[in-house]
Structure formats: structure tokens, C-alpha cells
Coordinates of C-alpha atoms in Angstrom, one line a residue:
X1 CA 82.0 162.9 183.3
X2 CA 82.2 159.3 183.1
X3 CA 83.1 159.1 179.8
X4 CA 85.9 161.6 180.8
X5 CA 87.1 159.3 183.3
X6 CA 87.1 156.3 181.4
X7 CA 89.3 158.0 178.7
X8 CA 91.9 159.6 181.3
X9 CA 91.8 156.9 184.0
X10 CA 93.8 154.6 181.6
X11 CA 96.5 157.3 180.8
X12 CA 96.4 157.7 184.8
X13 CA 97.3 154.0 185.3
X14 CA 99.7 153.8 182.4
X15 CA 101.6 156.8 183.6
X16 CA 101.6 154.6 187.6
X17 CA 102.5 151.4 185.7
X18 CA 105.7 153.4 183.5
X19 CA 106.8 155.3 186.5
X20 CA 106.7 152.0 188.7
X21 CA 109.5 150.0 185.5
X22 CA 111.2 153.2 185.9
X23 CA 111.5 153.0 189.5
X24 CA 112.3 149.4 189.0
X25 CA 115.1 149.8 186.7
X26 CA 116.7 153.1 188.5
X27 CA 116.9 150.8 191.1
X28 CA 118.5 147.5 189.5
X29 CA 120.8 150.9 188.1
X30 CA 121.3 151.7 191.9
X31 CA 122.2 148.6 193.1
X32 CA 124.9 148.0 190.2
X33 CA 126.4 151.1 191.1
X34 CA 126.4 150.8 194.4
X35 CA 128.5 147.3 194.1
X36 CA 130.8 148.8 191.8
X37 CA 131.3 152.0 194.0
X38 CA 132.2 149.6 196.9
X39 CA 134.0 147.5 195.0
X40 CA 136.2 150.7 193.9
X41 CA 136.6 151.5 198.1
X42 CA 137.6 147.7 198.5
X43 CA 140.1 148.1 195.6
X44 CA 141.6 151.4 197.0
X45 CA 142.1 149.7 200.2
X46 CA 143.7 146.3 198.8
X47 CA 146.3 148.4 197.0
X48 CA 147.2 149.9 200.5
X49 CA 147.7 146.9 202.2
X50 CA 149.5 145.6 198.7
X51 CA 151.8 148.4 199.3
X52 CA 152.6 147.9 203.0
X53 CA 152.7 144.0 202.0
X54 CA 155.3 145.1 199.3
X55 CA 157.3 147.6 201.5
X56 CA 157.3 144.6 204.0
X57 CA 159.2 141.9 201.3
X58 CA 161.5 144.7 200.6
X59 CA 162.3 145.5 204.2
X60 CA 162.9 141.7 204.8
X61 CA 166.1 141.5 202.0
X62 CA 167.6 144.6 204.1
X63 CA 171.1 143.7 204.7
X64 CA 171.1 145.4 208.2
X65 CA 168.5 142.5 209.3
X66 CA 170.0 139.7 207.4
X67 CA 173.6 140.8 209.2
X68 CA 171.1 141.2 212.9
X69 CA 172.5 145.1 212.6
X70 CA 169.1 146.0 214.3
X71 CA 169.9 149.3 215.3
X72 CA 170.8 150.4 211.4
X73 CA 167.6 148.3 210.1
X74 CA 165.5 150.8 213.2
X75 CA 167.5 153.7 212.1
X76 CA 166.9 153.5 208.3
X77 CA 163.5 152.2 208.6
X78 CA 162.6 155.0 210.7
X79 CA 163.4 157.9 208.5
X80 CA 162.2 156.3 205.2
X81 CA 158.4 155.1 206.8
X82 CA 158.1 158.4 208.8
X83 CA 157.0 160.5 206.1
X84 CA 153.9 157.6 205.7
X85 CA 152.8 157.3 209.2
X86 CA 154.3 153.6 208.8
X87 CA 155.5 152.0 211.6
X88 CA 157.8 148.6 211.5
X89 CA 157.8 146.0 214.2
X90 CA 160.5 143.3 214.1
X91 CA 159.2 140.4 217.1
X92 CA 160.7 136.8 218.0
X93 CA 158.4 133.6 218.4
X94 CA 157.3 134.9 221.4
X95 CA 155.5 138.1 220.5
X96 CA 158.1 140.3 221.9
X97 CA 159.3 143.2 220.3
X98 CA 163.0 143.6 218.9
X99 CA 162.7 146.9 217.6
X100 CA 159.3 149.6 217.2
X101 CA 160.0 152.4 214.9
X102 CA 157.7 154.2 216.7
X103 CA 160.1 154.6 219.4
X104 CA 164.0 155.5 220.2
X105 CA 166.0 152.5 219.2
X106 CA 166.8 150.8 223.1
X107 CA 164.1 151.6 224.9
X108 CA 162.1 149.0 226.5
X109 CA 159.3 147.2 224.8
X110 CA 156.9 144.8 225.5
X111 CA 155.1 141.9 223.4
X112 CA 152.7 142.9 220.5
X113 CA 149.1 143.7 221.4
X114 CA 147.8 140.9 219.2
X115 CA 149.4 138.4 219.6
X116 CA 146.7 136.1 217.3
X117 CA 147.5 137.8 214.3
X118 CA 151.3 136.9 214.8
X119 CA 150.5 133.1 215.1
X120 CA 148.2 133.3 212.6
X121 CA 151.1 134.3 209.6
X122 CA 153.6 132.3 211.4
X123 CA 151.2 129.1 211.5
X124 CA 150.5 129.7 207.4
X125 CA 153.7 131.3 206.5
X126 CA 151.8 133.9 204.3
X127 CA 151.8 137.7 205.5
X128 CA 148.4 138.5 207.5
X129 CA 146.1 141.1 208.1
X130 CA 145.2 141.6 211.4
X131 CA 141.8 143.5 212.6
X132 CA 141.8 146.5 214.6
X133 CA 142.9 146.4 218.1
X134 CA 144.1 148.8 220.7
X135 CA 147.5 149.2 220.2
X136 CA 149.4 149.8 224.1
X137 CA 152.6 151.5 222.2
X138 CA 150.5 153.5 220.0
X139 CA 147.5 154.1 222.9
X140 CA 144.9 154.4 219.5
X141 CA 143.8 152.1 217.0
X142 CA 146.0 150.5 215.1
X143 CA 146.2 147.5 212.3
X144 CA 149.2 145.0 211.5
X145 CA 150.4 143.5 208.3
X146 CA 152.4 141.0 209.5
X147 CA 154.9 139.0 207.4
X148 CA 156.8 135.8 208.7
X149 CA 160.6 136.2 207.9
X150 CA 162.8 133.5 205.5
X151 CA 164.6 131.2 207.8
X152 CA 168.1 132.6 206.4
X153 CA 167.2 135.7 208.2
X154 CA 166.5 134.2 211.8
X155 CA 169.7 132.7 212.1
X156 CA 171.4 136.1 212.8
X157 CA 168.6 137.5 215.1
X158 CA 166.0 136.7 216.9
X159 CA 163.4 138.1 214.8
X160 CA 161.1 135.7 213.1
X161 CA 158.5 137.9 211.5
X162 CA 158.4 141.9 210.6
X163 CA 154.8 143.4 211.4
X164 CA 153.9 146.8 209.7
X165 CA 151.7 149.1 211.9
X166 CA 149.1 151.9 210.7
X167 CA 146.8 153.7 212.7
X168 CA 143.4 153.3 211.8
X169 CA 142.3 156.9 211.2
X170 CA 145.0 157.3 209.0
X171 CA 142.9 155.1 206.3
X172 CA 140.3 157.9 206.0
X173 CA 142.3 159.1 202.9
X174 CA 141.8 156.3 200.9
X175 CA 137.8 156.8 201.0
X176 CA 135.4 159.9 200.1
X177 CA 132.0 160.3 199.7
X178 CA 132.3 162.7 196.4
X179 CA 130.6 160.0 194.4
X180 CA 128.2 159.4 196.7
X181 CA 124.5 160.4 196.7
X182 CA 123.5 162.9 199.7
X183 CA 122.9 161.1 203.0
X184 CA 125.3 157.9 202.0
X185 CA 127.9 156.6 203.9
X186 CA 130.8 154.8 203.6
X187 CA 133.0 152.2 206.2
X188 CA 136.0 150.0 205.9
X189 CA 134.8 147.0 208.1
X190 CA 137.2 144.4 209.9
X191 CA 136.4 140.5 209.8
X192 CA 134.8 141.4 213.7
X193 CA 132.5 143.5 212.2
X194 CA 134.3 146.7 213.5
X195 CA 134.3 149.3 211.5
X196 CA 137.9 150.7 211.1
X197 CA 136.9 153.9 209.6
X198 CA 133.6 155.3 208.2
X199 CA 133.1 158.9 206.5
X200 CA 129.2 160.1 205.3
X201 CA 125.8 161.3 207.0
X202 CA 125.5 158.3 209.4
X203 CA 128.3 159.5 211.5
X204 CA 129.1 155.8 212.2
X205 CA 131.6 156.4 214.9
X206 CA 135.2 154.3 214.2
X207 CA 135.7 150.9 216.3
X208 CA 132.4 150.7 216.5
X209 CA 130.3 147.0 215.9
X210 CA 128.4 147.3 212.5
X211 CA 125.1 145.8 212.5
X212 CA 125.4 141.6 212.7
X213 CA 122.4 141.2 211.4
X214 CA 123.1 142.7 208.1
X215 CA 126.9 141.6 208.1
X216 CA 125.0 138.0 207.9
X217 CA 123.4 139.0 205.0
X218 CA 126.5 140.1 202.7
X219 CA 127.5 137.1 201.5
X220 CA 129.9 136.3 198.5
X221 CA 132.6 139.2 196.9
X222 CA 130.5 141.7 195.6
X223 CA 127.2 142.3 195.7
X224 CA 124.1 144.7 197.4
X225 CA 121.4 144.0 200.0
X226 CA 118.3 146.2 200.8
X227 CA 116.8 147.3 204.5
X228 CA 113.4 146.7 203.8
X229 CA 112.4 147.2 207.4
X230 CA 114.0 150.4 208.0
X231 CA 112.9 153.7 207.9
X232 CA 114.1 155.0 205.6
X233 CA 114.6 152.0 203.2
X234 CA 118.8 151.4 203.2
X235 CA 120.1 150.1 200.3
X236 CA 124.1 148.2 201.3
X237 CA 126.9 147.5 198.9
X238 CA 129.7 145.9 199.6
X239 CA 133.3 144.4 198.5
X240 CA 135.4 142.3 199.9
X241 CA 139.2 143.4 200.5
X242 CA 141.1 140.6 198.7
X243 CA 143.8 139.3 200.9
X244 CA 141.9 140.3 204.0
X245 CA 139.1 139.6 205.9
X246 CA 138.3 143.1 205.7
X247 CA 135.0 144.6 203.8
X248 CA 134.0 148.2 202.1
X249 CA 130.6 148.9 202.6
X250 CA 128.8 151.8 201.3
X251 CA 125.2 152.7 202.3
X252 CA 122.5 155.0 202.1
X253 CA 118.4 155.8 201.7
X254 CA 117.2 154.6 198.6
X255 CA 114.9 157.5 198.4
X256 CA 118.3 159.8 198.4
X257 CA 119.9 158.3 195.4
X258 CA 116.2 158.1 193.8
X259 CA 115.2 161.4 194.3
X260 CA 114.8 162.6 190.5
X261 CA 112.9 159.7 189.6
X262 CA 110.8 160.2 192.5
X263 CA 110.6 164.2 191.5
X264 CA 109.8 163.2 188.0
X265 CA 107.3 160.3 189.2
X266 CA 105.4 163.1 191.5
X267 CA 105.2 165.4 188.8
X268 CA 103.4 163.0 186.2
X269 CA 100.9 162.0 189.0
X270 CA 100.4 165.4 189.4
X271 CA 100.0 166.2 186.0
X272 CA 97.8 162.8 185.2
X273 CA 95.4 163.9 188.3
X274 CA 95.3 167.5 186.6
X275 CA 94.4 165.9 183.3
X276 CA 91.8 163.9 184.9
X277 CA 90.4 166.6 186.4
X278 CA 90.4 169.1 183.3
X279 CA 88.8 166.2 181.2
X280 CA 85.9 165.7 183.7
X281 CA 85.0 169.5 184.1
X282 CA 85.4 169.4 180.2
X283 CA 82.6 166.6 180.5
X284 CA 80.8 168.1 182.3
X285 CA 80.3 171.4 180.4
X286 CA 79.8 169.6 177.5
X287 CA 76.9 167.1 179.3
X288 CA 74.9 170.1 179.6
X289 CA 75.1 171.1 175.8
X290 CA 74.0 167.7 174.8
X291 CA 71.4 167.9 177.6
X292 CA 68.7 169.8 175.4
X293 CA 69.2 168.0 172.0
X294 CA 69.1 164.4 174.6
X295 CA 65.7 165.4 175.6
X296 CA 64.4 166.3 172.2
X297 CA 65.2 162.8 170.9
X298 CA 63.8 161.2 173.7
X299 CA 60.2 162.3 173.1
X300 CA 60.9 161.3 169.5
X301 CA 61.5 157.9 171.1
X302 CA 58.5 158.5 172.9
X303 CA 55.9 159.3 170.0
X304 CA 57.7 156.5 168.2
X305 CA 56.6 154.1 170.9
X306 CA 53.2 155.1 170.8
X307 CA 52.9 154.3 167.0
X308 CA 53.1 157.5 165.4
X309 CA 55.1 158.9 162.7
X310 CA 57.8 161.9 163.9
X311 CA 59.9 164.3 161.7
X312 CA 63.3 165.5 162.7
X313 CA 64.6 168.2 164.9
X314 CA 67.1 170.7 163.9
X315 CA 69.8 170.9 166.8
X316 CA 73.0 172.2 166.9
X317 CA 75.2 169.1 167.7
X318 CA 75.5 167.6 164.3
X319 CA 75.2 164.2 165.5
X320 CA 72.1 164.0 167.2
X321 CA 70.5 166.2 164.2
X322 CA 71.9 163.0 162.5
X323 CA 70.4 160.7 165.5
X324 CA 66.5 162.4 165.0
X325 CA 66.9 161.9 161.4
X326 CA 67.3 158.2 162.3
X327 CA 64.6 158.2 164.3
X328 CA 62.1 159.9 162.1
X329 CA 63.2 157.5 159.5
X330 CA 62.7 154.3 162.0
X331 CA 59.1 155.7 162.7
X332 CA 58.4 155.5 158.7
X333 CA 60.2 152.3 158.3
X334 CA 58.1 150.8 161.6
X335 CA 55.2 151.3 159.6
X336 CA 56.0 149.5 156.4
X337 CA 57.1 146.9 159.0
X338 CA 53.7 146.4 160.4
X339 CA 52.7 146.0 157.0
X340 CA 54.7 143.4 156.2
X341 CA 54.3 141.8 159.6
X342 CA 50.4 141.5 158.0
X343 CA 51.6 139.9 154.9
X344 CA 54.1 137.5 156.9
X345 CA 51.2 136.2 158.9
X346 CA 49.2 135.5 156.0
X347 CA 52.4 134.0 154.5
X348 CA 52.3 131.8 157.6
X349 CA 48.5 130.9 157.4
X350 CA 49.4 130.0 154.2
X351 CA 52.7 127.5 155.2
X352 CA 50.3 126.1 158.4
X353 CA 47.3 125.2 155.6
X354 CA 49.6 123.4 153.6
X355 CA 51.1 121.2 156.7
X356 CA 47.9 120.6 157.4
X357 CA 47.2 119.4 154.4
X358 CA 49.9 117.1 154.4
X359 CA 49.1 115.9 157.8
X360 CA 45.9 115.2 156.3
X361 CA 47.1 113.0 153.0
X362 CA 49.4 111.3 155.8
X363 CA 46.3 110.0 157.9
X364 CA 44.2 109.4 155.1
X365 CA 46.9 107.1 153.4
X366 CA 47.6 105.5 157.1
X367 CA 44.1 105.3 158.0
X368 CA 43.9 102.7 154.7
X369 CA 46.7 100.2 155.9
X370 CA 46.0 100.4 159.2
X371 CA 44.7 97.3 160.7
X372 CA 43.5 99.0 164.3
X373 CA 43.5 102.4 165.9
X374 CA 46.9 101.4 168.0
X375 CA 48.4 100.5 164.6
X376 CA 47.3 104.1 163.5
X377 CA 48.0 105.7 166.3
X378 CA 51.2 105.1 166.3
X379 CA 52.3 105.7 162.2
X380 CA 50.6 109.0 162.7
X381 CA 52.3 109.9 165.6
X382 CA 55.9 108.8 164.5
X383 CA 55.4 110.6 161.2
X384 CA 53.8 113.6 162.3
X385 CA 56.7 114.0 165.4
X386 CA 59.6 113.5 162.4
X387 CA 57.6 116.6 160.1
X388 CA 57.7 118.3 163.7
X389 CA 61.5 117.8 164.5
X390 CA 61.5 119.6 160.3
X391 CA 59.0 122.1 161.4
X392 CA 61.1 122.7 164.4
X393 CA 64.5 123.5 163.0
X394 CA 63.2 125.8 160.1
X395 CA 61.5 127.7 163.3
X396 CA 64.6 127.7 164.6
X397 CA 66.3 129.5 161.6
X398 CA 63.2 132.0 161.3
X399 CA 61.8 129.7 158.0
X400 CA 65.4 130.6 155.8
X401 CA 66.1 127.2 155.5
X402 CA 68.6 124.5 157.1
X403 CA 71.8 122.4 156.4
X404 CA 71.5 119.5 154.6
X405 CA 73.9 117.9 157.3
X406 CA 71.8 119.0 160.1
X407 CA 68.5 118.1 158.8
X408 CA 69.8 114.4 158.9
X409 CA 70.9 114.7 162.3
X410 CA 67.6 116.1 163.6
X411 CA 65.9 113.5 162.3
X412 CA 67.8 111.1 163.2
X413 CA 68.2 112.2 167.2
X414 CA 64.5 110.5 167.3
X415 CA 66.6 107.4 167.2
X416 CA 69.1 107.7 169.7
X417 CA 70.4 104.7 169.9
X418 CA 71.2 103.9 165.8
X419 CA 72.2 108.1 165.0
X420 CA 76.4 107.4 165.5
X421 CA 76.3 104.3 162.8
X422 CA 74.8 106.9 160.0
X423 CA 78.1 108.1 157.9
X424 CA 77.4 111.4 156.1
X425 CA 79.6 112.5 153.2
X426 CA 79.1 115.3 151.0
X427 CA 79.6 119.4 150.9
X428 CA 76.4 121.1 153.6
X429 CA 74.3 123.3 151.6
X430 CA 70.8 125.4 153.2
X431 CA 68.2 123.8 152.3
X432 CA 64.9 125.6 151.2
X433 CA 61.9 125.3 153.6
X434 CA 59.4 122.9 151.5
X435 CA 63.1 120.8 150.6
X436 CA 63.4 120.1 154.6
X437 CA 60.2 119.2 155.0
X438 CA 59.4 116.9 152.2
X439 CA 63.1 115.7 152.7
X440 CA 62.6 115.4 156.5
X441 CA 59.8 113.0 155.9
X442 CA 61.6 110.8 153.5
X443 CA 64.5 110.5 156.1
X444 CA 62.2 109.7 158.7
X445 CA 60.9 107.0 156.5
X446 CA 64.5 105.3 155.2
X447 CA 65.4 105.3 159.2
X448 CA 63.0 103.8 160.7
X449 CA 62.6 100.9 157.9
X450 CA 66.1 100.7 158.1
X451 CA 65.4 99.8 162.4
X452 CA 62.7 97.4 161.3
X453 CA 63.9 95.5 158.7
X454 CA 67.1 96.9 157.4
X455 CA 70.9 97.9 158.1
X456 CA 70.8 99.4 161.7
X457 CA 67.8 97.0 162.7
X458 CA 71.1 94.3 163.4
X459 CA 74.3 96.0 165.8
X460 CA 76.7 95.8 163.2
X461 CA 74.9 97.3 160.6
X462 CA 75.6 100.9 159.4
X463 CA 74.6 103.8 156.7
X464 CA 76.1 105.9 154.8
X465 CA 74.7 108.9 153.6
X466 CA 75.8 110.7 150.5
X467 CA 75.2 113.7 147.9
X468 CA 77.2 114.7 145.1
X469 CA 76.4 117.5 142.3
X470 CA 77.3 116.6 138.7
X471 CA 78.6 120.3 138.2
X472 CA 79.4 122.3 141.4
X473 CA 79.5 125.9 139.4
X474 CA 76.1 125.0 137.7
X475 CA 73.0 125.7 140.4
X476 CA 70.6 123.7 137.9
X477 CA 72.9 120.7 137.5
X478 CA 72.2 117.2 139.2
X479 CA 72.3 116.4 142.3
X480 CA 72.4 112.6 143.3
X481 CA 71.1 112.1 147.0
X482 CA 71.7 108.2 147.8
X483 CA 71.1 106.1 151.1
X484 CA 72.8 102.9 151.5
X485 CA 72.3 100.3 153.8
X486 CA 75.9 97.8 154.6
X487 CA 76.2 94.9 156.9
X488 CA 72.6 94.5 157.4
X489 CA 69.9 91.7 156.6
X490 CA 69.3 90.9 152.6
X491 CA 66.9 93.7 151.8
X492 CA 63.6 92.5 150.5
X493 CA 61.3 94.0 148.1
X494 CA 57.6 94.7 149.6
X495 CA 54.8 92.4 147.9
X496 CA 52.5 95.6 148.6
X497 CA 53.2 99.1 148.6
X498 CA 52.6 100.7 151.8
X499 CA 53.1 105.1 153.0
X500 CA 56.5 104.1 153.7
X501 CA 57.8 103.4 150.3
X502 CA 54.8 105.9 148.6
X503 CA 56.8 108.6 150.3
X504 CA 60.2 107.5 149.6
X505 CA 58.9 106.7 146.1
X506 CA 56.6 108.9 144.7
X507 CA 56.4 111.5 147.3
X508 CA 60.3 111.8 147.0
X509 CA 60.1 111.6 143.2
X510 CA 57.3 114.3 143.0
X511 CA 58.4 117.0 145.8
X512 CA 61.7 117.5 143.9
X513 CA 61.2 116.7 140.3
X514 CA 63.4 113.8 140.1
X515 CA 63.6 110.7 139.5
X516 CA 64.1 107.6 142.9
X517 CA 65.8 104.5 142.4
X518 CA 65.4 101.8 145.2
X519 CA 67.6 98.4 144.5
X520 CA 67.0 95.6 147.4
X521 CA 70.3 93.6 147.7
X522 CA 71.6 91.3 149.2
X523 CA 74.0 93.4 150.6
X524 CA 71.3 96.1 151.8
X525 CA 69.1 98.6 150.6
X526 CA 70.0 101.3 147.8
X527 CA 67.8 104.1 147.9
X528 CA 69.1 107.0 145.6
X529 CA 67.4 110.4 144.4
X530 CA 68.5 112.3 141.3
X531 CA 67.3 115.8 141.0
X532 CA 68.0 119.3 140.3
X533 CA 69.9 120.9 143.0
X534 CA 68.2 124.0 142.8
X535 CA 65.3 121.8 144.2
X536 CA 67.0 121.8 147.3
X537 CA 68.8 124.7 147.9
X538 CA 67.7 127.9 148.7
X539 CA 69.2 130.0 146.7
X540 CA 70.0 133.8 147.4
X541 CA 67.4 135.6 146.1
X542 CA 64.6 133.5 147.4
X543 CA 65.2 136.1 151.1
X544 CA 64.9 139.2 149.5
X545 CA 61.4 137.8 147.9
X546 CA 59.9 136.4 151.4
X547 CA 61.0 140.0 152.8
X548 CA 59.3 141.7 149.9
X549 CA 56.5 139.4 151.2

């Protein structure tokens, strides 16, 4: 059952992670459309305040006003607006009406009920549009466009600007909610943040305040804002009316205009849960098919544990028939192990007698040239701990052998203080397991001469360290091993031969059939070592032989 889950849970959270960039992108989706749908409300609405603008400059050449015929310029005006629910105003500097096509031309009128628009256009000289106010001629909502006349026209009336009315409900033909997702809304919005008109599901009632708080918010010409406090989350898109103060504004639940995404993300969660589900009984059923086979094996693991040889069982999975076969063969091939295990140890006796022996030849050679036990005591114990630090790193590599380069550095980590003035150059190679510990002891030897009387026994003294083969793709060719000593003391040739130079010498010579060259200069001490490579390296059937072992 957990394996079921592990294989559905992923398809589970890939299927949460894909609907959640859907979600993401349906929404960037939503929020460009909204913009461009409330741009297309703020566009509708320009081009009716363009047109009463437009009507307004043609009005103002009429040759009834330029002449101050007021009652013709009432009369016409009248019967061509009528039609439009258009209404022309022609008002002095004072606010005080000339003439209201609303009205019988005569009858008494009184000053305009904003007055701020009218000083407004007459202070820029550019037509204006005025928010909505209560209009005391009309008794409803109205708006003015309100166009300052050319000063040729003045001189025969009174009139200094011509101001076109429109009720305010009369704008809810130029928006619709068609286009809109179910549950949106949509508002024309004054520069007060009253809404002129509004049509949709939030029944936003006209000249009413829209929210502050998220008039604050729309900033710029275009653009979209969320609610993400409300419940339900809005989404707002808005576009400003160019030449007004005036705003579209079209909102709604996100969750409305989301709702097949949110279908389709319910149904693949659904779906995922189902799979989940399926697999795990699936899992399940199948658990208790492997349960028998399971058991079988086990008490071959059992008897195998124990020591004794098994056979296979037949079951009907095929691979745990395959799994006892395994077994029964690990119980034969744990007793040829044992066997060898027998022969390794005697292998190992072996290896230990002939380290003794060596440790032996060293303290019998020391034991000669040593003057007093301290003296003794302490050649023995450097050499033996340098064959350790050898002993040591074959352990390490289970007795296959070790890398030339890291040989050198084992031995010399003994001397801390000299090990970063030893330059190695050459290719690494393994060596074999009697080449590291006869080498080992020669390093040890060159070193710790070297801190006594050579190269790194001054501080500016150093050694390099290098090995070449004569023919890289020949195994049996030469291989030159060298030691050099630069910017130490003269090196001096020994009056008496002491274990030192015996092993660098003949022990060197002897252990890898080769011949040693030792040259004390001036300039330092040479030591170099010419012998067959395959000497040294282990080569790649020598592992197959110790296994066979």
C-alpha cells in the first residue's frame, strides 16, 4: 500500500501543482480581459461625450447665436436635440441662463446648478466635463459638457459659454453586461467617486459613492486590481474616460469568471484521489499474494543464517522463485566462502611471518651499530612505525595494493613539518603489496637522512620526487624511480655503511631486481632506482589469484 502511494502521490501533486499554473494563467487571462473590457466601456463613453463635444462646436458657428437671434438658436436647437434627450444651455459670466431647451423659449430661468463646472471651462478655455449633480430644471441627475464660446460670438449676446445637458440614466445604453461573466457588474464613475450609472448583479444603485478605498487603488489609465479581503475575492478593471475625470469600472467574483477552470481543477483532484485510492486497494490485494512466497524466503534466510545449505522453492510469482534461487545459490557460495576465508587467514599468517621476519633482520642489523639501548630504541621504533604507516594503508585497501603517490605521502606525514617541500612528478600507479612495503621502508630511510643531514634538514631545502617508464605500453619495460635532494648542504658520502644506506642500497636493489645509483653532490643527494615496472605494479591478474587463494 505504500508502494502504491508513493507511485500515485506524485501524479497527485503534479496534477495540484499543473492545476495551480492553470489557475495562475486563467487569471493573468482574466485580468487582461477585464482591462480591455473596461477599457471598451470607457471608449464607448468617450465617444459620447466626443459627440456632444462635437454637436456643441457646431452649435457655437449657428448663425442665430452669432446674430444673438436667441429665440431661433432655442427653437432650432430644440427640435434637432429632442429626438437625443440632449438638452442645450446657453449662460452669461454669471451662471445665469439665456435660454434651456428643456423649456418654452421665455420662461423664467435661474442660474445653472453647477456653477464650478462653468468656471472651470471658462478659466481654461477648453470644453469641460462636469460630474453629476442634481439638476433643479431637470429635478434628476444630470451631467454638463460645457464649452466656452469664441469672443466674436459674445459681442451680440450675453452668452459666454453653451453647456450641453444629459440625464444620467440616459447613459445606461452605452454599457451592457453581455460580455460579462455571471455575477459582474459594470459602472460609469464620476471624478467624486459617484457612480453615474451601473448595470450587473451588484445592483450598485446610481449616485451612489463607490468604495474610496479601492478608487485609491486604481491608479494610471488602464489597468486591474483584486479584493483580496473580500468574500468573495473581487477582481476590478478599470479605464479612464479620456477627456474626463470620469472612470469605467467593471467588477465581479473571480471564482465566477473562473468557474471551468475551477470545474475542471475539482474534477482532476477528484479523479487523482480515485486513482490513489484504486492503486492502494490494488496494493493491497496484491500484498497478500506476495505474503506466502515472502514468508517462504524468509526461512530460507533463516537456515542460511544458521549455516546450512537450502534448495529453492517453487512459487508462483516469478520473481521470488527467482529471489529463492538466489538464495539457495548464496547458501552454496557462503560455503566456498568459508573455505576461502580458511586459506586467506593462512595467506595472512603467511604475510604476518614474513614482517616479522623483516622486523627481525631490521633489529639484528640495528642491534650491530647501535652504541646503547636509547640509540636502539629509537632506530627500531622509527623504522618499525614507517613499515606500520605501509602496513597501515595496504589494510586500508584490504592488501590490493596502493598509489605510488600516496605511499609517499603516508610516509612522509611522519614528518609533518618537511611533507609540503617534497615535489612529486610522475603518472600514480597501484602498487603491489611487497612493492609498498619494501618501498615504504626505503622512503622512510631517504626522508629522514634527508632531515639529518640532507636537503630538508636546512629551511630552504626541498625534494623532488620522480618516476618515469621507458615504454608506457610495455608493462616489463623500465621504470626509473629517482630522489633528489636541491638547496641543501653538500651531500657527503658515509665512511661506513650503516641500515640506512644497506636498505636504500641493497635492500632497494634486491626487493625489485634493479639496479640503485646514489651520487653525493655538491648540490645534494641523487638517489635513483631502475627496475622493471612490473616490480611495482600490481597488475590485473594478481586479484583474481589472491581470490582463488
Amino acid at each position: 500500500m505504500a508502494l502504491s502511494a508513493v507511485v500515485a502521490l506524485p501524479l497527485v501533486v503534479f496534477v495540484l501543482l499543473l492545476m495551480m499554473e492553470l489557475e495562475r494563467r486563467d487569471r493573468e487571462i482574466l485580468a487582461a480581459n477585464t482591462a480591455e473590457d473596461a477599457q471598451v466601456v470607457a471608449r464607448s463613453v468617450e465617444r459620447t461625450l466626443q459627440d456632444m463635444t462635437t454637436t456643441l462646436r457646431i452649435l457655437s458657428t449657428s448663425p442665430e447665436l452669432e446674430n444673438g437671434d436667441l429665440r431661433s438658436f432655442h427653437n432650432r436647437t430644440q427640435n434637432s436635440l429632442r429626438s437625443n434627450s440632449l438638452y442645450v444651455l446657453a449662460v452669461d459670466a454669471e451662471g445665469q441662463q439665456l435660454l434651456n431647451t428643456r423649456l418654452p423659449y421665455g420662461m423664467p430661468l435661474r442660474k445653472v446648478s453647477n456653477p464650478s463646472a462653468l468656471a472651470t471651462a471658462l478659466e481654461t478655455g477648453v470644453t469641460h466635463v462636469s460630474d453629476v449633480f442634481f439638476g433643479a430644471t431637470s429635478e434628476q441627475f444630470v451631467f454638463n459638457v460645457t464649452m466656452p464660446l469664441p469672443e466674436r460670438m459674445t459681442r451680440s449676446s450675453d452668452a459666454v459659454a453653451l453647456i450641453m445637458t444629459q440625464n444620467a440614466a440616459d447613459l445606461t445604453r452605452v454599457i451592457s453586461t453581455e460580455s460579462l461573466p455571471p455575477g459582474w457588474s459594470v459602472a460609469i464613475v464620476d471624478g467624486a467617486g459617484t457612480i453615474i450609472t451601473s448595470m450587473g448583479a451588484s445592483n450598485a444603485s446610481p449616485i451612489s459613492a463607490f468604495p474610496q478605498e479601492t478608487l485609491k487603488l486604481m491608479t494610471g489609465i488602464n489597468g486591474t486590481i483584486e479584493d483580496v479581503d473580500g468574500k468573495p475575492r473581487q477582481i476590478y478593471g478599470y479605464g479612464q474616460v479620456v477627456g474626463s475625470t470620469w472612470r469605467a469600472v467593471i467588477w465581479g467574483p473571480i471564482e465566477a469568471a473562473q468557474s471551468e477552470i475551477v470545474e475542471a481543477s475539482r474534477s482532476l483532484m477528484i479523479g487523482s484521489l480515485l486513482f490513489l485510492g484504486i492503486g492502494m486497494l490494488c496494493g493491497y490485494l496484491i500484498a497478500r499474494q506476495l505474503r506466502i512466497p515472502i514468508r517462504q524466503i524468509a526461512q530460507m534466510a533463516e537456515r542460511i543464517g544458521k549455516g546450512e545449505i537450502v534448495s529453492p522453492v517453487e512459487t508462483r510469482i516469478r520473481e521470488a522463485s527467482q529471489i529463492s534461487v538466489a538464495l539457495s545459490n548464496a547458501s552454496f557460495d557462503r560455503s566456498q566462502a568459508e573455505d576461502r576465508m580458511h586459506l586467506i587467514l593462512q595467506e595472512l599468517v603467511h604475510r604476518t611471518k614474513n614482517i616479522l621476519t623483516l622486523v627481525q633482520a631490521m633489529m639484528r642489523q640495528l642491534a650491530r651499530q647501535s652504541k646503547d639501548m636509547d640509540e636502539f630504541q629509537k632506530a627500531i621504533s622509527d623504522r618499525i612505525q614507517g613499515l606500520g604507516k605501509s602496513i597501515e594503508a595496504l589494510a586500508i585497501e584490504q592488501w590490493t595494493g596502493v598509489p605510488l603517490r600516496r605511499l609517499v605521502t603516508v610516509q612522509l606525514d611522519t614528518f609533518a613539518n618537511v611533507a609540503d617541500r617534497v615535489e612529486l612528478q610522475g603518472d600514480d600507479f597501484l602498487l603491489r603489496a611487497e612493492a609498498v612495503q619494501n618501498l615504504g621502508l626505503v622512503l622512510h630511510e631517504l626522508a629522514t637522512n634527508s632531515i639529518k643531514y640532507g636537503a630538508l634538514s636546512v629551511p630552504d631545502g626541498r625534494v623532488r620526487m620522480s618516476w618515469r617508464q621507458e615504454d608506457p605500453s610495455d608493462p616489463k619495460s623500465l621504470l626509473h624511480l629517482s630522489w633528489e635532494e636541491i638547496g641543501g648542504p653538500p651531500a657527503v658520502e658515509p665512511q661506513t655503511t650503516g641500515f640506512g644506506t644497506t636498505i636504500i642500497r641493497r635492500h632497494a636493489a634486491a626487493a625489485f631486481g634493479g639496479q640503485v645509483d646514489i651520487r653525493y653532490l655538491a648540490t645534494g643527494l641523487i638517489w635513483t632506482l631502475v627496475a622493471p615496472r612490473d616490480a611495482f605494479e600490481r597488475g590485473p591478474g594478481e586479484a583474481a589469484q589472491e581470490f582463488l587463494l
